[in-house]
Coordinates of C-alpha atoms in Angstrom, one line a residue:
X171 CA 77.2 12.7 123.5
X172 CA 76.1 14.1 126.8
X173 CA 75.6 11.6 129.6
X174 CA 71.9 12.4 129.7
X175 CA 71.5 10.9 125.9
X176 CA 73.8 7.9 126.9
X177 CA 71.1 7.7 130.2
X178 CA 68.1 7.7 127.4
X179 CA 69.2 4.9 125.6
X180 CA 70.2 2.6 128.4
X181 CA 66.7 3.4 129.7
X182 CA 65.0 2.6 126.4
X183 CA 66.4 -0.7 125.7
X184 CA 63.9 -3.7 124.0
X185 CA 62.0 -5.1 126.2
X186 CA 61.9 -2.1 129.1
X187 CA 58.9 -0.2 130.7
X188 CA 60.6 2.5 128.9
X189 CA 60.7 1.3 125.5
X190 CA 56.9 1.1 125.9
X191 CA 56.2 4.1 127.1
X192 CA 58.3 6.0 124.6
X193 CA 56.6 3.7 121.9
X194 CA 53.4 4.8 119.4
X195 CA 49.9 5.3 121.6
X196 CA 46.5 3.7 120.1
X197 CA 44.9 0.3 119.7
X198 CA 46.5 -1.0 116.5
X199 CA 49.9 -1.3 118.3
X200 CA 48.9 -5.2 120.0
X201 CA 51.1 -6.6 122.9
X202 CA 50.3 -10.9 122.7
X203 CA 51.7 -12.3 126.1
X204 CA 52.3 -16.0 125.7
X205 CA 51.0 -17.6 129.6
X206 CA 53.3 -20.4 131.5
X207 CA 57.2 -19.7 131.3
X208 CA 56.4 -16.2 130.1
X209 CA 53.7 -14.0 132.7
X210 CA 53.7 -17.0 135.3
X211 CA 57.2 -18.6 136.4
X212 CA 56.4 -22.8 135.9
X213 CA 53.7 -24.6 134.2
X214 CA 49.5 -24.2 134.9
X215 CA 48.7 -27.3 133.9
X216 CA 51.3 -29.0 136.5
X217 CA 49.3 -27.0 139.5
X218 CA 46.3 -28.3 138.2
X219 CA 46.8 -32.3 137.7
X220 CA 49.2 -32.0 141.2
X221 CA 45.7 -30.6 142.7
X222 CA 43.8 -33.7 141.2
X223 CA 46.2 -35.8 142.2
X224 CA 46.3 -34.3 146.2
X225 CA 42.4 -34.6 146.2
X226 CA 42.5 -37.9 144.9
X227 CA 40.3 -37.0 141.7
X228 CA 42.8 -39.0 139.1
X229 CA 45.0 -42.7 139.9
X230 CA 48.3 -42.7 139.9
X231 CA 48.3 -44.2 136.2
X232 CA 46.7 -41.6 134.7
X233 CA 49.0 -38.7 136.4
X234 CA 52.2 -40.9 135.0
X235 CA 50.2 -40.5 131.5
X236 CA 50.1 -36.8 132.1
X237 CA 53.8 -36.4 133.0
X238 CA 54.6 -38.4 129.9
X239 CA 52.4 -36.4 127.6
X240 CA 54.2 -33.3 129.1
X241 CA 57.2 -35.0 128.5
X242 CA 56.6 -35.5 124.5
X243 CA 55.1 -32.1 124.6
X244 CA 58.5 -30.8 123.7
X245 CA 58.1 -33.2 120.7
X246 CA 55.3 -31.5 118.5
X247 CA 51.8 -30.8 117.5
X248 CA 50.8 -34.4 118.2
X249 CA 51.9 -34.8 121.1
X250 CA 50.1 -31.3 122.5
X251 CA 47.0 -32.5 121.1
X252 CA 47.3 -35.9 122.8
X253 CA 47.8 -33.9 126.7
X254 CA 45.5 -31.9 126.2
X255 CA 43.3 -34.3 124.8
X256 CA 44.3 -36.5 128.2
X257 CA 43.3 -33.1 130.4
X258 CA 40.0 -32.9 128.4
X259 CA 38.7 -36.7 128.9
X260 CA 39.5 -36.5 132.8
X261 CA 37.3 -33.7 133.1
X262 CA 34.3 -35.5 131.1
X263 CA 31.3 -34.9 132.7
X264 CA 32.6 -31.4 134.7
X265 CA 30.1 -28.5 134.9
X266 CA 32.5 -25.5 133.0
X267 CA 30.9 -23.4 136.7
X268 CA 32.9 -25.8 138.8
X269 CA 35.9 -25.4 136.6
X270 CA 35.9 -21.8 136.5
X271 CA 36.0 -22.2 141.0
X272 CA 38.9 -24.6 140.5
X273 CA 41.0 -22.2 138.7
X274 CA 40.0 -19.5 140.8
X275 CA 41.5 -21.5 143.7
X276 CA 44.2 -22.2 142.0
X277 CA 45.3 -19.3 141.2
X278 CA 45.2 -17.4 144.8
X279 CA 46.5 -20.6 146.0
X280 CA 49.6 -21.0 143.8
X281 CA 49.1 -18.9 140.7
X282 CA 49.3 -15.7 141.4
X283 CA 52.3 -15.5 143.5
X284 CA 54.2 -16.8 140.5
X285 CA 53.4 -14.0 138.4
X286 CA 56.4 -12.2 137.4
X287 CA 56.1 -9.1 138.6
X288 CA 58.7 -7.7 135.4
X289 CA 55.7 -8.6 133.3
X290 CA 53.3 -7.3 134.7
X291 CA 54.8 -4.0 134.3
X292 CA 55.3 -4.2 131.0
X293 CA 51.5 -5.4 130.6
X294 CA 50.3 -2.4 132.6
X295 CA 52.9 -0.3 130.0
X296 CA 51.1 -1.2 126.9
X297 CA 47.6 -0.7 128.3
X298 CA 49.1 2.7 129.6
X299 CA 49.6 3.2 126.1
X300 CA 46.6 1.9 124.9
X301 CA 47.5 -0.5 123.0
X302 CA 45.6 -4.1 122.2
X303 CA 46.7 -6.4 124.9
X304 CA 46.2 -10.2 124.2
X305 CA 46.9 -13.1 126.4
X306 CA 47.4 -15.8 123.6
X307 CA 48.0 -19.7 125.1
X308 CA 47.9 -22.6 124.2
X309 CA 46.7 -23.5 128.1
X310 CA 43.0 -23.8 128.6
X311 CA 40.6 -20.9 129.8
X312 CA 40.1 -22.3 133.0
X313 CA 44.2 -21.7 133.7
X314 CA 44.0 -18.6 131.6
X315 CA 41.0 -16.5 132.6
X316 CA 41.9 -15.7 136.3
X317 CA 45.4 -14.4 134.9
X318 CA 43.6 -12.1 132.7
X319 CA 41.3 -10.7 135.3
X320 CA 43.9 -10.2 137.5
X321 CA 45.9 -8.7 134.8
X322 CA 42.8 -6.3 133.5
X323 CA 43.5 -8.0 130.0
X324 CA 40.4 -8.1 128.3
X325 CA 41.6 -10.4 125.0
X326 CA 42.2 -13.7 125.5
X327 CA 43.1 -16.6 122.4
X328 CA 43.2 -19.9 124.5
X329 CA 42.0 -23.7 123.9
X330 CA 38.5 -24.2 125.5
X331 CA 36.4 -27.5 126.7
X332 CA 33.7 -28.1 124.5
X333 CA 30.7 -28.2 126.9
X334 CA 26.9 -29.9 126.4
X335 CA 23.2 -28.2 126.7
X336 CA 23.6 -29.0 130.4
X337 CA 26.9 -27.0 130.8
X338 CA 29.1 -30.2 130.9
X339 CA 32.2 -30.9 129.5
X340 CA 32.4 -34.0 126.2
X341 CA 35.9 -34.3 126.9
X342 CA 36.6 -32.7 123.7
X343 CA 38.2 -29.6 123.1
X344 CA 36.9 -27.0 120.7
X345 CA 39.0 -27.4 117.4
X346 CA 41.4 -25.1 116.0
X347 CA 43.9 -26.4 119.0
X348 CA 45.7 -23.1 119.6
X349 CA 49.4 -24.4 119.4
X350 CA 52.1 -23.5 117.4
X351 CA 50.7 -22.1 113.7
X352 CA 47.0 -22.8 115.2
X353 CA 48.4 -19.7 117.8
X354 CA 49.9 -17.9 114.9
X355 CA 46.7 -18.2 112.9
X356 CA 44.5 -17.1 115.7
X357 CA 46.8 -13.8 116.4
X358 CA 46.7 -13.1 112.9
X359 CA 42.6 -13.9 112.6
X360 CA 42.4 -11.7 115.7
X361 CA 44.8 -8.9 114.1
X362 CA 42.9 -8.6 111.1
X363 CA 39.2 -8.7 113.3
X364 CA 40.3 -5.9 115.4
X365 CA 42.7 -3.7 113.6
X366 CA 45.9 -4.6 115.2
X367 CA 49.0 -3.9 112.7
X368 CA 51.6 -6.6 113.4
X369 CA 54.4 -5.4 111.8
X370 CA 54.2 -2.6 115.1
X371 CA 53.2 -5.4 117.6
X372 CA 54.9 -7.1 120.6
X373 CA 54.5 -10.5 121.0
X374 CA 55.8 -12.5 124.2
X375 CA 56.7 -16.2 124.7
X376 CA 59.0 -18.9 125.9
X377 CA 58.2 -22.2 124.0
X378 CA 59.7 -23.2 120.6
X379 CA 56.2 -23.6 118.8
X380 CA 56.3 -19.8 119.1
X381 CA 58.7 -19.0 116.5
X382 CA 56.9 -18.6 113.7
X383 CA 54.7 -15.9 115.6
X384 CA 57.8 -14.1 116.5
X385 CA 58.8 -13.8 113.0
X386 CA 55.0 -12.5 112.2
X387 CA 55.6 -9.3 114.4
X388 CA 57.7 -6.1 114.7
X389 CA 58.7 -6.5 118.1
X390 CA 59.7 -10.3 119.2
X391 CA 60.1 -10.3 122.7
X392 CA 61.6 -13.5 123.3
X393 CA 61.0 -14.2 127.0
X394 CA 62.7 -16.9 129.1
X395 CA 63.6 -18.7 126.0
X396 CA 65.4 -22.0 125.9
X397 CA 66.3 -24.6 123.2
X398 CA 64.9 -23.5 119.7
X399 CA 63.6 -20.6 120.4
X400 CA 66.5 -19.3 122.3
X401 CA 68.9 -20.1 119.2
X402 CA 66.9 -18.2 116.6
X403 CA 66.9 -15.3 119.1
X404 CA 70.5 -15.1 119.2
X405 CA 70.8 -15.9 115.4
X406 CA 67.9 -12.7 114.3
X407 CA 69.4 -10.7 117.3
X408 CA 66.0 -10.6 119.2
X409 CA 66.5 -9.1 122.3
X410 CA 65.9 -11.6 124.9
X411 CA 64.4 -10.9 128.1
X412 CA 65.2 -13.6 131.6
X413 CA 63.4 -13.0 134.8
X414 CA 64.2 -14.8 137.8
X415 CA 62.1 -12.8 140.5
X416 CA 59.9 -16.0 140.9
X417 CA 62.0 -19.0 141.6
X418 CA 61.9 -18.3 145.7
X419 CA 60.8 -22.3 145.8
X420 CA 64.1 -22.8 144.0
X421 CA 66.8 -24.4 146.1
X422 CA 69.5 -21.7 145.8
X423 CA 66.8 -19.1 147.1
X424 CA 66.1 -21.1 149.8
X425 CA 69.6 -21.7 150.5
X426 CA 70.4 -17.5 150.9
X427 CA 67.1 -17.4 153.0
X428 CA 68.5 -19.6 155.3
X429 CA 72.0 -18.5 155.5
X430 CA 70.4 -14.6 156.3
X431 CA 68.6 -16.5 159.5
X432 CA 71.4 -18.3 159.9
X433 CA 73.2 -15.1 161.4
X434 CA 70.6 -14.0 163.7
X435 CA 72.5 -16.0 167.1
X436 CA 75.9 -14.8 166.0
X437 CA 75.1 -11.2 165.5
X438 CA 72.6 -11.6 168.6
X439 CA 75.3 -12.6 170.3
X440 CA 77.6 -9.6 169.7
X441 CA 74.2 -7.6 170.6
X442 CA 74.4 -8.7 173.7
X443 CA 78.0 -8.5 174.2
X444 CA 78.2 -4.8 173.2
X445 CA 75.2 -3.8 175.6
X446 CA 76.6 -5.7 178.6
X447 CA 79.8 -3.8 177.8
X448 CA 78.5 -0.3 177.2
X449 CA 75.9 -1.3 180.0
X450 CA 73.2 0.1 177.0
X451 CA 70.2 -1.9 176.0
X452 CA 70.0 0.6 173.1
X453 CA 73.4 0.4 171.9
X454 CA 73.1 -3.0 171.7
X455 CA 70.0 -3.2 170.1
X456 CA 71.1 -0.8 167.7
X457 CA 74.5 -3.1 166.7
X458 CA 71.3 -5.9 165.7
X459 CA 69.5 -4.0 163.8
X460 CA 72.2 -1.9 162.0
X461 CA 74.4 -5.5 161.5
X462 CA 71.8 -7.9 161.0
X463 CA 70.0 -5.9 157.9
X464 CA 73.2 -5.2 156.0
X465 CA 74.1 -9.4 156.6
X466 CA 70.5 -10.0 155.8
X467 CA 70.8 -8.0 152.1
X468 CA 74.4 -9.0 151.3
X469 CA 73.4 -13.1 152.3
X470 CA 69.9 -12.6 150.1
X471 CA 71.5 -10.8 147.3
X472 CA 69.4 -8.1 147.5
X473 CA 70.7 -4.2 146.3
X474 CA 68.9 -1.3 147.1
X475 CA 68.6 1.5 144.5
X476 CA 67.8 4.1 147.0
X477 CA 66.9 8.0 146.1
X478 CA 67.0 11.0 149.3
X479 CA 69.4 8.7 151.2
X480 CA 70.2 12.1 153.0
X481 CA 66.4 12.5 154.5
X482 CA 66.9 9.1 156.4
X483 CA 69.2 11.1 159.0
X484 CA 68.0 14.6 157.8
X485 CA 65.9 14.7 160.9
X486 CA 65.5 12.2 163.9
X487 CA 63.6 11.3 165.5
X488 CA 61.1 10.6 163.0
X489 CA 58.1 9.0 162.1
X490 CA 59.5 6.9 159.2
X491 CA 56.2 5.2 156.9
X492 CA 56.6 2.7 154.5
X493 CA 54.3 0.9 151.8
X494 CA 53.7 -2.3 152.5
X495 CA 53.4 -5.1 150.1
X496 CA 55.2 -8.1 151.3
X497 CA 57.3 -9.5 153.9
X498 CA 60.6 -7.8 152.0
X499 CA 59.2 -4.3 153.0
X500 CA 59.8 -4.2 156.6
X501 CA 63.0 -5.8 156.0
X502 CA 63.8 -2.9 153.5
X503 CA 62.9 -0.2 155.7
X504 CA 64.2 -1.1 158.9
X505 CA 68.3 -1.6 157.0
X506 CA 67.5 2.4 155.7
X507 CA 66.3 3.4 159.3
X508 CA 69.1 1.2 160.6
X509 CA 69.4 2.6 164.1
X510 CA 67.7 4.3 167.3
X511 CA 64.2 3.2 166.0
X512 CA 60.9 1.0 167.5
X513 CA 58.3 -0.2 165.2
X514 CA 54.7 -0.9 165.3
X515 CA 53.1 -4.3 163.6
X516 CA 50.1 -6.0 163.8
X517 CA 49.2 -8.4 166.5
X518 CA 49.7 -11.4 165.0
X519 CA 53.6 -11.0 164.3
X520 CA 54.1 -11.3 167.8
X521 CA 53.7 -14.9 167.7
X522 CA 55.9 -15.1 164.7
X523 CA 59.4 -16.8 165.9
X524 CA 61.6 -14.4 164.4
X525 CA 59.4 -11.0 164.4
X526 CA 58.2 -11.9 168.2
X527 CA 61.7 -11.7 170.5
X528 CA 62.8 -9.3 168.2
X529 CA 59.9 -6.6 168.4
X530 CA 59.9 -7.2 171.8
X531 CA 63.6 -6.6 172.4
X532 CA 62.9 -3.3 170.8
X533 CA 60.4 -2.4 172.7
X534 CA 57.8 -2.8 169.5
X535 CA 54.1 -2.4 169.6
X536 CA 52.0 -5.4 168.3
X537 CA 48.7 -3.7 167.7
X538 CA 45.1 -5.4 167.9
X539 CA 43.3 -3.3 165.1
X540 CA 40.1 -5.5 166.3
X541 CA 40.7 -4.0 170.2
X542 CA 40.3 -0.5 170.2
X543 CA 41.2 0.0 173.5
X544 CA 44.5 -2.4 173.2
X545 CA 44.9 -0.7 170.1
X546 CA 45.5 2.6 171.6
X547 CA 47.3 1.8 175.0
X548 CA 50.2 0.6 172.0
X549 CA 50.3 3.2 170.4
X550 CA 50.8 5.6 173.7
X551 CA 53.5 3.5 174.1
X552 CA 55.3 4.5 171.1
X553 CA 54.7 7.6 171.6
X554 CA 56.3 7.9 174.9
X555 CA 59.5 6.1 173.2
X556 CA 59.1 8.8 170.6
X557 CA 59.3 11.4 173.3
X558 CA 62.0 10.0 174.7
X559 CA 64.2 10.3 171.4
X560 CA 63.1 7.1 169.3
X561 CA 62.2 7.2 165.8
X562 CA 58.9 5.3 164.6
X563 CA 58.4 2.6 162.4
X564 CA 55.4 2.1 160.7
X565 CA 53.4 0.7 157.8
X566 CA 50.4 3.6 157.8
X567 CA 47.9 0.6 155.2
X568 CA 47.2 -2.6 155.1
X569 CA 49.0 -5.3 152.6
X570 CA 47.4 -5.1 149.2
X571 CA 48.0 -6.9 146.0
X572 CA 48.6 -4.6 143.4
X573 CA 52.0 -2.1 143.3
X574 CA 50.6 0.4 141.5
X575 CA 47.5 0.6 144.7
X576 CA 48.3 2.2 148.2
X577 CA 45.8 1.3 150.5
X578 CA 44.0 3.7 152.7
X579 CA 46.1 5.3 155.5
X580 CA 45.5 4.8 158.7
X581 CA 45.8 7.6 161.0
X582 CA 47.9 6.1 163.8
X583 CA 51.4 7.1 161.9
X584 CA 50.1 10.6 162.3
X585 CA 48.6 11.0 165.8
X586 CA 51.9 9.4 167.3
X587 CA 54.1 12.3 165.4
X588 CA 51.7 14.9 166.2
X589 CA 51.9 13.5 169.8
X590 CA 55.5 13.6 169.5
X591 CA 56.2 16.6 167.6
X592 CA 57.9 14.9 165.6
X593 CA 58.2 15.1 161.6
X594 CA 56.8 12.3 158.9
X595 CA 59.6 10.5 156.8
X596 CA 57.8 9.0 153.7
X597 CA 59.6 5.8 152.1
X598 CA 58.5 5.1 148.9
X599 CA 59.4 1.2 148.2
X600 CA 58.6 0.7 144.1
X601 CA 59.4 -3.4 143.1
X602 CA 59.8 -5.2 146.2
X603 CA 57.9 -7.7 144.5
X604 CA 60.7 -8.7 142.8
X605 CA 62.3 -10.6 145.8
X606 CA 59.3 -11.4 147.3
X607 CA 55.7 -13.0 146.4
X608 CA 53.4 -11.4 149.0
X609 CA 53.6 -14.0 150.9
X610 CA 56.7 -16.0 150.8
X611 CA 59.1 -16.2 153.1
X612 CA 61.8 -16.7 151.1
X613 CA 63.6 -14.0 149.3
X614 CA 65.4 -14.0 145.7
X615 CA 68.2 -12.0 144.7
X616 CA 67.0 -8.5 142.9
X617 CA 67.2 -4.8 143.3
X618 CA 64.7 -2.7 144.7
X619 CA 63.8 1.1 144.1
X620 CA 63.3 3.4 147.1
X621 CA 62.8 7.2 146.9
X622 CA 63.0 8.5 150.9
X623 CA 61.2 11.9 150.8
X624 CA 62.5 14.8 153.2
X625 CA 60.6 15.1 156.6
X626 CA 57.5 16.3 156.3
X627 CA 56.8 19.1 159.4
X628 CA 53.3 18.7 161.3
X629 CA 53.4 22.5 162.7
X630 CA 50.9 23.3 161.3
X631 CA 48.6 19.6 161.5
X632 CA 45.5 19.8 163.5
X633 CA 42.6 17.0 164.3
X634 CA 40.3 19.1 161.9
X635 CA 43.0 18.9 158.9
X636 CA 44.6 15.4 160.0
X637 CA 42.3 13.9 157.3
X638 CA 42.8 16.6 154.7
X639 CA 47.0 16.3 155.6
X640 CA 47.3 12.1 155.3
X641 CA 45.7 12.4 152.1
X642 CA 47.8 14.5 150.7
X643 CA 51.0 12.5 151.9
X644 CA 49.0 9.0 150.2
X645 CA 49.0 11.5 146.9
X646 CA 53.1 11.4 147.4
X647 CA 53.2 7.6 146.7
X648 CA 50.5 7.5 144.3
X649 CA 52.3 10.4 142.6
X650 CA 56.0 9.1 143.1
X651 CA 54.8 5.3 142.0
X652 CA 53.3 6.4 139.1
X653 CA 56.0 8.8 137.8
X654 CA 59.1 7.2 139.6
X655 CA 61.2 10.1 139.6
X656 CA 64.7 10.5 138.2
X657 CA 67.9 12.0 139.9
X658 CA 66.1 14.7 142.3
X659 CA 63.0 14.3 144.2
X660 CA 60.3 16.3 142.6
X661 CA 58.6 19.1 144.9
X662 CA 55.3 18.0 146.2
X663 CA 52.4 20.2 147.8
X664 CA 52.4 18.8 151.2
X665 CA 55.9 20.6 152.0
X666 CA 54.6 24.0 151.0
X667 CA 52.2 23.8 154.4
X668 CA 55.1 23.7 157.1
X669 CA 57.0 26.0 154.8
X670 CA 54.1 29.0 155.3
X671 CA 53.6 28.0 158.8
X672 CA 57.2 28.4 159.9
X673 CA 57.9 31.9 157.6
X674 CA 54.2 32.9 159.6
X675 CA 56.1 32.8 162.8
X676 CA 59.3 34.3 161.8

């Protein structure tokens, strides 16, 4: 067997992007995603009733009778239908309108950010595919619907509030209660509605009541299991699939965060040490940021999976440009860059106690995108640093929420290397999310993919093909993102410009 087939099947295992992909196209092939434990790390319905309870809206009574009915939940069907039964009759008298705001809050408050960002590539794999996707819980719309829109899943099987002429909620929910068979029933009901054949279906879950719905389809995807469901997982041989990307609140998360700042004064200290000695600011500087990252990654737990490591040093100085997504991203970047480099940031990091001294010790830019005036005196600065042999720095968008997106570019990145003469190094960060939320500030232990592309030449850039030229250097990390590549870098247009310009002038 040739190391290429024993690379296939690695790649294809259950329960990968790549199993999906490589798995039958079209609508009858349905992917059911099961909600708390399985697409969002913790429990809805907690966030919820700890929200009532902050604002006052339920007595402490009442929120011990919810913990309690969570409690038996693990019990049975009676028990389920008694919580949410308890959830229901708080809400009596509700408009479903202001529900639908509460969990909207919710979920950019708290929800969102505990998304696991494994799942939701494998949801954007299946609809890839085409397939039917389903988010099938047994929580309530109003903790289910945001999740879907977010998620562009159209199918949803959930419990609902039953609701008066007037829009108000009895404090009854609408009966079957989707829970355990009453879930199983519904997929199958749903199945035969819509054409969906289960024996080539996915289904993913975490909770014991979802067993018999695993047995129903071809593909059980246990996910997160404990207990019951875990058992019969390892008895059938179900792959199972564990995701830890989300517990940054967890206390061992918090713990490596801490212990990563925690070296900041010591290596700081060194800093110092080796520029008084070498009587170098920018030997020194370089020790802190070269040290620091690698402490910062090793503390964390975080491995880099990183593609064209030769283009980081291929070419300096450079203007290197990274994809921005979350606090990790910069982080990532500057331990690749690693030495003789300044960045540029937006204004407000420069009150931020750790990003502040440190851009300011080397000699970063904190840009005012609301002060055009301020705006450009920064970035003349840079440039004169990247003039005087200092590579660039820079996120060319603003943060966004979705991986598979990359904002607009800005054309700042490009003006300061066409300023400069200097080349473009494009770094492609793939599943940062994986350590990060977007924004937490604590980091969890994961890996993260990074393709560095080789320096792109601006010979041949002008101010009338500026726009033309950043948009075809955006289409590299659409391209790459979409299509991460394997072993060698694919070719991309972009690189064929300086190519013709330079054999021109030969």
């Amino acid at each position: 067997m040739s190391p290429a087939d024993g690379e296939s099947k690695v790649m294809r295992l259950p329960g990968t992007v790549a199993e999906i992909e490589a798995s039958p196209p079209g609508p009858e092939v349905g992917a059911f995603f099961d909600l708390d434990g399985t697409l969002v790390a913790g429990f809805t319905g907690v966030l919820m009733t700890q929200d009532r309870l902050r604002r006052r809206q339920m007595s402490a009574g009442e929120f011990i009778g919810m913990v309690q009915a969570g409690i038996n939940h693990q019990l049975g069907r009676s028990e389920f239908e008694d919580l949410i039964g308890k959830g229901a009759r708080m809400l009596h008298g509700n408009s479903l309108s202001d529900l639908d705001e509460l969990g909207e809050r919710l979920f950019v408050q708290h929800v969102r950010n505990r998304i696991y960002p494994e799942m939701r590539a494998l949801v954007r794999a299946h609809q890839a595919r085409g397939h039917t996707v389903v988010l099938s819980s047994s929580a309530l719309t109003v903790q289910v619907e945001p999740v879907a829109r977010f998620l562009g899943i159209d199918n949803i099987l959930s419990n609902k509030f039953i609701a008066d002429e007037d829009g108000l909620i009895t404090g009854e929910v609408a009966e079957p209660i989707i829970w355990g068979p009453g879930k199983a029933h519904a997929v199958q009901k749903f199945s035969a509605e819509n054409g969906v054949d289960l024996s080539k279906s996915y289904f993913y879950a975490d909770g014991d009541e979802d067993v018999a719905l695993m047995y129903l389809v071809g593909n059980p995807r246990p996910t997160n299991p404990a207990g019951k469901l875990a058992a019969v997982a390892a008895k059938r041989g179900w792959p199972i699939l564990k995701f830890s990307s989300r517990s940054g609140s967890s206390p061992i998360s918090q713990l490596r965060t801490l212990a990563s700042l925690a070296t900041i004064p010591t290596v700081a200290a060194g800093a110092i040490g080796v520029g008084l000695l070498t009587r170098n600011k920018r030997i020194g500087v370089n020790f802190f940021t070269s040290n620091w990252s690698k402490l910062l990654m090793l503390t964390t737990g975080i491995e880099l999976n990183v593609l064209g490591r030769e283009n980081l040093t291929a070419q300096r100085p450079a203007v290197f440009i990274f994809n921005h997504r979350n606090q990790a991203d910069p982080f990532i970047a500057g331990r690749l860059v690693g030495v003789d480099f300044t960045s540029v940031g937006k204004k407000e990091l420069e009150k931020n106690p750790l990003m502040g001294p440190l851009g300011k010790v080397m000699d970063a830019a904190f840009i005012d995108r609301e002060d055009t005036q301020s705006a450009v005196e920064g970035l003349q600065k840079v440039e004169e640093l990247a003039r005087k042999g200092l590579s660039i720095m820079i996120a060319p968008e603003g943060t966004r929420l979705d991986t598979t997106e990359v904002g607009p570019f800005k054309k700042g990145p490009f003006r300061i290397a066409m300023a400069a003469g200097i080349p473009i190094v494009p770094i492609v960060i793939r599943n940062a999310e994986v350590i990060a939320a977007r924004d937490s500030s604590t980091f969890s232990a994961g890996k993260v993919d990074v393709a560095v592309f080789p320096p792109i030449p601006i010979d041949d850039w002008t101010h009338d093909n500026l726009s033309e030229r950043i948009d075809e250097v955006r289409a590299l990390y659409l391209d790459t993102l979409r299509n991460w590549p394997v072993g060698d870098l694919p070719d991309h247009a972009i690189y064929h410009h300086g190519k013709d310009a330079s054999e021109a002038g030969r």
